[in-house]
Coordinates of C-alpha atoms in Angstrom, one line a residue:
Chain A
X17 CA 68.8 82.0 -16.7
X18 CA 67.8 79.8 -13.9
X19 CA 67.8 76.8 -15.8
X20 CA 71.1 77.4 -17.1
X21 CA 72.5 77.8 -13.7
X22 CA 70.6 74.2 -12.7
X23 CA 72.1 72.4 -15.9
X24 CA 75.4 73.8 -15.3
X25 CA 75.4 73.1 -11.7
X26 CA 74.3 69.6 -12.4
X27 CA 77.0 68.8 -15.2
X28 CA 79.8 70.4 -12.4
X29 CA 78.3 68.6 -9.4
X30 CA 78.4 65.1 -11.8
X31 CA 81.7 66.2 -13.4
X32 CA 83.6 66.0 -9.4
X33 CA 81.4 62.6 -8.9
X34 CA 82.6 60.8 -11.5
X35 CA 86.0 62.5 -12.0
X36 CA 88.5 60.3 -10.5
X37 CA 86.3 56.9 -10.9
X38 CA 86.8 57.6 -14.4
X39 CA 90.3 59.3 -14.2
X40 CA 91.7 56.7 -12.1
X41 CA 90.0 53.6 -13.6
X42 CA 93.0 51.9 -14.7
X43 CA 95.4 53.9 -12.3
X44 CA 97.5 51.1 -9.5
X45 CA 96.2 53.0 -6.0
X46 CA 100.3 53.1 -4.2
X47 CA 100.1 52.2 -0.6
X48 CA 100.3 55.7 0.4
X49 CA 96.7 56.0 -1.6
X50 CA 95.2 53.8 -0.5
X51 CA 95.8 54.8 3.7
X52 CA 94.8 57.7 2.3
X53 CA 91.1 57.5 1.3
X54 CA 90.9 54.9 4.3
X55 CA 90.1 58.8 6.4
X56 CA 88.4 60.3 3.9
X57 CA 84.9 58.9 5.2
X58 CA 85.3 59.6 8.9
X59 CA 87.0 63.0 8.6
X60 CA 84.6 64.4 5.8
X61 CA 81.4 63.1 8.5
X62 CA 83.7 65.1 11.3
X63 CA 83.9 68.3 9.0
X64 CA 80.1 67.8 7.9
X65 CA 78.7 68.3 11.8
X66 CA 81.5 71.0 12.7
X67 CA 80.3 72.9 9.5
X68 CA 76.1 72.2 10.1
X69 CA 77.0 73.4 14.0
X70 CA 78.8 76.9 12.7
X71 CA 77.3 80.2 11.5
X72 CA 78.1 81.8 7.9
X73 CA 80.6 84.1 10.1
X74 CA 82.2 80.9 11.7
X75 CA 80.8 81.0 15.1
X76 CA 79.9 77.8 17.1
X77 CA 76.1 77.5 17.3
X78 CA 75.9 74.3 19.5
X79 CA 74.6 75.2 23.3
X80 CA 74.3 72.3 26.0
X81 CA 71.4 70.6 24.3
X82 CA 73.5 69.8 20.9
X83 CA 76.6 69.1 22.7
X84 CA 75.4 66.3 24.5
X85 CA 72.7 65.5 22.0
X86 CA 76.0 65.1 19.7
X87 CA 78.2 63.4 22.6
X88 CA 75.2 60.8 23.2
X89 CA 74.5 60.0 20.0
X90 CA 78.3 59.1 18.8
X91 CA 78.7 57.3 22.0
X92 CA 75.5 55.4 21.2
X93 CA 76.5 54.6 17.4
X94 CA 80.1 53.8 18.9
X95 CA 78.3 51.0 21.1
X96 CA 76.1 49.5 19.6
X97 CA 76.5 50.5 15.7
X98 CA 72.6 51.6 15.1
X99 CA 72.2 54.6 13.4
X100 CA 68.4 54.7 13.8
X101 CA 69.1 54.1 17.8
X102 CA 71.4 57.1 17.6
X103 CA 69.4 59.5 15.7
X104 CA 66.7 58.8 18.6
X105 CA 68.8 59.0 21.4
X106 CA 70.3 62.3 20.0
X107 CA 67.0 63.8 19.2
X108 CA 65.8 62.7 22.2
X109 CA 68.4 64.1 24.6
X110 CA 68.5 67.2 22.5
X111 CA 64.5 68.2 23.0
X112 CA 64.7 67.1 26.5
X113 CA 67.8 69.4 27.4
X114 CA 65.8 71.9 25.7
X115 CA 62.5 71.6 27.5
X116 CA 64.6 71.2 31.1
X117 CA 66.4 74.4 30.2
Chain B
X7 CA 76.5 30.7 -0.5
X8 CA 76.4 33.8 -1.8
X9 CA 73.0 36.4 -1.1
X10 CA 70.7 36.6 -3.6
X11 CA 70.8 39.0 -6.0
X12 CA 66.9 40.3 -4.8
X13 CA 68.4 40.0 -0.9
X14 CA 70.8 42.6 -1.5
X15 CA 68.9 44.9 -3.1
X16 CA 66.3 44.7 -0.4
X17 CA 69.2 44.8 2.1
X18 CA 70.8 48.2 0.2
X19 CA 67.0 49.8 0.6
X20 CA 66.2 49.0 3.7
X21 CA 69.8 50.1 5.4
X22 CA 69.0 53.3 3.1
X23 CA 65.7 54.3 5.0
X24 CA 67.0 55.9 8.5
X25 CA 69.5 58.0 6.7
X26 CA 67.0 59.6 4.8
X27 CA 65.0 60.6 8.1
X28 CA 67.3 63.8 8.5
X29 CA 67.0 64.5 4.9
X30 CA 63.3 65.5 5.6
X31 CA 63.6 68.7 7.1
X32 CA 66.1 69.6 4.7
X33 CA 64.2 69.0 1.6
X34 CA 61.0 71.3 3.8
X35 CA 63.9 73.8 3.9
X36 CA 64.9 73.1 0.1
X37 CA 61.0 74.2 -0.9
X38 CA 61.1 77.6 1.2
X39 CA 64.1 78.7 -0.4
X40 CA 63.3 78.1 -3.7
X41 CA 59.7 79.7 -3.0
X42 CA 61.5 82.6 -1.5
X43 CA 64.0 82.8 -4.5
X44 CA 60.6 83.6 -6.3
X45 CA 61.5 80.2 -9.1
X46 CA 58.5 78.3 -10.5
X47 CA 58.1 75.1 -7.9
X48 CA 58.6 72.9 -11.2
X49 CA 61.5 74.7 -12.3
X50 CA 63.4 74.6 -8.9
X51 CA 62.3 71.2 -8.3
X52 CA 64.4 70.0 -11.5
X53 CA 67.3 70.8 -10.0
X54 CA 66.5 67.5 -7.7
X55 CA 67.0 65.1 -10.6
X56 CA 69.6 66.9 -12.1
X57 CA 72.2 67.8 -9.5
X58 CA 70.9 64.9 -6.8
X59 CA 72.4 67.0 -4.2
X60 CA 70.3 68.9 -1.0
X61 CA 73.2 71.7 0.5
X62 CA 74.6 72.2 -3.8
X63 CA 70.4 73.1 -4.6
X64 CA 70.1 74.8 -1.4
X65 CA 73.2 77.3 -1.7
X66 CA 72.0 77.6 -5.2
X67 CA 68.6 78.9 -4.9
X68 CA 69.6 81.0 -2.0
X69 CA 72.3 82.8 -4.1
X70 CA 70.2 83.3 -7.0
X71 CA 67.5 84.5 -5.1
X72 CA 69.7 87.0 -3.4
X73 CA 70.3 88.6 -6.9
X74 CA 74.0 86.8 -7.1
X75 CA 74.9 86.3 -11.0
X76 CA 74.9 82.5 -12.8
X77 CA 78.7 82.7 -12.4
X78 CA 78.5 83.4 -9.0
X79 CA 75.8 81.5 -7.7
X80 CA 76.7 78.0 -9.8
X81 CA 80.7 78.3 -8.9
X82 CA 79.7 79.0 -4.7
X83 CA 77.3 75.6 -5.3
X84 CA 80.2 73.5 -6.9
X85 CA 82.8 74.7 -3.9
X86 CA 80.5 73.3 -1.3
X87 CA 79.5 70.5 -3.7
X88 CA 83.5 69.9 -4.0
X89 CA 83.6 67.2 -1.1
X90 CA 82.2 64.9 -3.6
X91 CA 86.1 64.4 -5.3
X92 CA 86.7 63.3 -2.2
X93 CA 84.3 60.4 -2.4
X94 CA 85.1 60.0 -6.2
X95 CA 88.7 59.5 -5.8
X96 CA 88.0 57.1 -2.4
X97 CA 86.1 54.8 -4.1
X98 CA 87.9 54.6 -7.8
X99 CA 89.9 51.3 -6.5
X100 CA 86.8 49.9 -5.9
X101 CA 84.8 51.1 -9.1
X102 CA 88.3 49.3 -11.3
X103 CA 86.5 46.3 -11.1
X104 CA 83.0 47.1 -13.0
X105 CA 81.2 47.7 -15.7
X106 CA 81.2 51.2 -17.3
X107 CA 78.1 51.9 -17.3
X108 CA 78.4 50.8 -13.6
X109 CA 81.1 54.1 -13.3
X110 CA 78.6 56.3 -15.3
X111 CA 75.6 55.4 -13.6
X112 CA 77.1 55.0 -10.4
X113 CA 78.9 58.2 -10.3
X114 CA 75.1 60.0 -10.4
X115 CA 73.8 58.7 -7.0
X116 CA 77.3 59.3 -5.1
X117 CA 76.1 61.4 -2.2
X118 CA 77.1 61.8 1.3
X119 CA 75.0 58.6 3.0
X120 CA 75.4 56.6 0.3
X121 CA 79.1 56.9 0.0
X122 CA 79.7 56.1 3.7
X123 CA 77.3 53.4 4.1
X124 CA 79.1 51.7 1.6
X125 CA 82.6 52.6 2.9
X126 CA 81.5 50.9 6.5
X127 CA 80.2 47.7 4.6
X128 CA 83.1 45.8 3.5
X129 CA 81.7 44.1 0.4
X130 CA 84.6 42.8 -1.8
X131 CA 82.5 40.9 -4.6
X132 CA 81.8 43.2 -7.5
X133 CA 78.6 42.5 -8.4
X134 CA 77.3 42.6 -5.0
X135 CA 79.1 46.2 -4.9
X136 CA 77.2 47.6 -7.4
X137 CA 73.8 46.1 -6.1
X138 CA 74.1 47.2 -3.0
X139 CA 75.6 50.7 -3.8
X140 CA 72.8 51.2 -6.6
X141 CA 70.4 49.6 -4.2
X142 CA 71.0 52.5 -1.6
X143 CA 71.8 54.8 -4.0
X144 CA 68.2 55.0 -5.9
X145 CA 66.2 54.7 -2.7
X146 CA 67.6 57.6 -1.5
X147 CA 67.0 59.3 -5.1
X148 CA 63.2 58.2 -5.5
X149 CA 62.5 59.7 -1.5
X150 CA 64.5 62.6 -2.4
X151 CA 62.5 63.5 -5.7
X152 CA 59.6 62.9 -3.7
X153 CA 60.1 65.1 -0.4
X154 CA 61.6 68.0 -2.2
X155 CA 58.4 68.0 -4.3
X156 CA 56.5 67.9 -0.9
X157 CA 59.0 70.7 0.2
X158 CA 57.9 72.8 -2.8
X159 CA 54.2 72.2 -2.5
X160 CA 53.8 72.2 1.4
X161 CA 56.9 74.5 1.9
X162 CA 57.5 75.3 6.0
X163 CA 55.2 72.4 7.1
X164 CA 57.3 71.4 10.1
X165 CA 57.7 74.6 12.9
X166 CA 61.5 76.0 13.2
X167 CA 61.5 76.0 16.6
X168 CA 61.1 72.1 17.3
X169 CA 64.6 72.1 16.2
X170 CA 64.1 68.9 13.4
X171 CA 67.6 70.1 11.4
X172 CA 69.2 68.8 14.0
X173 CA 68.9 65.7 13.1
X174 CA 71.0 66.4 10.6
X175 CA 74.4 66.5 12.3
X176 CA 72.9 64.0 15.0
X177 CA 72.9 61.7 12.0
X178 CA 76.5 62.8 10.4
X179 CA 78.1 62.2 13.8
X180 CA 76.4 58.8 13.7
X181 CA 77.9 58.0 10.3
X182 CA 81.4 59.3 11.4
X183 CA 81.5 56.8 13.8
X184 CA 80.6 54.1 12.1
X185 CA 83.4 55.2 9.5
X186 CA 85.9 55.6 12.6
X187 CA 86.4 51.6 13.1
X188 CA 90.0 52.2 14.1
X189 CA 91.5 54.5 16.5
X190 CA 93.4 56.5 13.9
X191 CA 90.6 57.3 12.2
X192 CA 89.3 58.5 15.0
X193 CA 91.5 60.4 16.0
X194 CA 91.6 61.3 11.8
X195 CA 87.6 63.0 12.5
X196 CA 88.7 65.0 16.0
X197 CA 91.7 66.2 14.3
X198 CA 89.5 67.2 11.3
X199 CA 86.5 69.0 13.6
X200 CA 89.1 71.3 15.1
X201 CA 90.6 72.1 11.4
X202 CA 86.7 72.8 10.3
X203 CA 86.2 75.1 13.5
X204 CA 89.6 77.5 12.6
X205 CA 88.0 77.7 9.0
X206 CA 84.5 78.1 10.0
X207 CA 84.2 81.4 9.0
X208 CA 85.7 81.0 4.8
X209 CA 82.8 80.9 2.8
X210 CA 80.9 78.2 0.9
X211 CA 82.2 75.9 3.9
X212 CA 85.7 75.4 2.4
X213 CA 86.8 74.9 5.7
X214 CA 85.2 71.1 4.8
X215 CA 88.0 71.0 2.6
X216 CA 91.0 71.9 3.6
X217 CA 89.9 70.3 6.5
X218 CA 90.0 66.6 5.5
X219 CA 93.1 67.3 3.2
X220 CA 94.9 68.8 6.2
X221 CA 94.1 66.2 8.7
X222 CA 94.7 62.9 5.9
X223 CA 98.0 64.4 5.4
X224 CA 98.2 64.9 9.2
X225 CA 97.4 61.2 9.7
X226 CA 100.0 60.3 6.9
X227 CA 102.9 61.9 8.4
X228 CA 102.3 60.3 11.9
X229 CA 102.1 57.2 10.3
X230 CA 105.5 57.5 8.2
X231 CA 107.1 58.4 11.9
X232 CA 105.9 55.4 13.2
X233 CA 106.9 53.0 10.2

């Protein structure tokens, strides 16, 4: 039972990866298409942290420390383009809010 | 002169590293769940090779080990799993030019990091493409299979209250700007954070969804005025 539910998950979660790369091989993108996906990246990444900073019943989670821990980190990765500088800077905020508070 | 085929493999791997950092945690979190769901470690650790995806095993495991049925459990999975035709339909124009086993393999490491890290890289030669996206791609698979076995076998290693899942959206919000590199997209992600907060409480984080459809078609209509 449970590996039926892993197999099928994996053929579904496969099925949506390759759906429209396979769909769409020969397929001439329109203009409207292709501006488009140009915001699929940044508003799925925008939707990902709203969701990871909400309960189950939709309430915000995010105090102080991962507001600015948030806010700190995007302005650093806006700057300077580092993702590893970012992660830091936002962990490090984060904790240190924490401890203060 | 073009990189060297070995250059950009090494380049894809080592640009793959940090974004696996907040993945850590996660796969810690991946072996409680499945410990708790009362699933064989080996059994629930399959599901790393074959679904490749940390929140689809998570939402999985927790289902089924609240008592939900297959049907249940597998269809809640594939809904928060669904952002994925996003990033299948985003990057068909650039998967036109490639091999198919390129599409088929391809198609099996498309995951969140990998899928923007390769949207923020503009790489227009095919071959280096698919180096680079396999490149990234399979590093992030081999740490994966390897932390969620450590998740398994150590299971809460890391305390709850230092807070490490954080890391998590620190890094997402990192990756959304680097994927904002014009002011309408931008403005694309704020529109689509408030979208995701009005739909926060629909379950399976469908919100995610009709979030980025909303706020694309948003960004499509100001654009049409404006033309």
């Amino acid at each position: 039972m449970i590996a039926t539910a892993i197999i099928l998950t994996g053929l579904g979660s496969y099925a949506m990866r390759a759906f429209f790369i396979f769909a769409l091989a020969r397929y001439s993108f329109p203009p409207i298409m292709l501006r488009a996906i140009e915001y699929v990246a940044p508003t799925v990444m925008a939707a990902l942290v709203i969701s990871m900073m909400t309960s189950a019943e939709g309430k915000l989670t995010a105090g102080w420390a991962e507001s600015l821990g948030l806010l700190l980190a995007a302005t650093v990765a806006k700057f300077t383009g580092n993702h590893i500088l970012s992660l830091l800077v936002g962990m490090g905020s984060f904790w240190a809010i924490r401890w203060i508070m | 002169m073009s990189p060297s085929p070995s250059s950009i493999i090494v380049r894809g791997s080592i640009d793959a590293l940090p974004l696996f950092i907040p993945a850590i945690p996660f796969a810690f979190v991946f072996g409680v769940v499945v410990a708790n769901a009362g699933i064989p470690g080996w059994l629930g650790w399959s599901s790393s090779p074959i679904i490749f995806g940390g929140a689809i095993q998570v939402t999985l495991f927790t289902l089924l080990g609240e008592g939900a049925s297959v049907a249940a459990a597998v269809s809640a999975a594939l809904i928060v799993g669904a952002r994925h035709l996003f990033y299948s339909l985003t990057l068909a124009p650039r998967f036109q030019d490639q091999p198919a086993w390129f599409r088929w393999v391809g198609s099996y490491v498309l995951i969140d990091q990998v899928f923007v890290l390769i949207q923020t890289k503009s790489i227009e030669e095919p071959a280096i493409f698919r180096r680079y996206f396999l490149a990234t791609g399979f590093t992030f698979w081999a740490l994966w299979m390897i932390f969620t076995a450590l998740g398994i076998l150590l299971g809460p290693a890391i305390p709850e209250s230092w807070g490490v899942e954080f890391a998590a959206p620190v890094l997402f919000v990192s990756l959304m700007m680097a994927a904002s590199d014009r002011r309408d997209k931008l403005i694309a992600a704020g529109i689509a954070m408030g979208i995701t907060l009005a739909f926060s409480h629909l379950p399976h984080r469908a919100g995610i969804l009709i979030a980025v459809a909303v706020s694309v078609g948003i960004m499509l209509l100001i654009h049409r005025r404006q033309s």
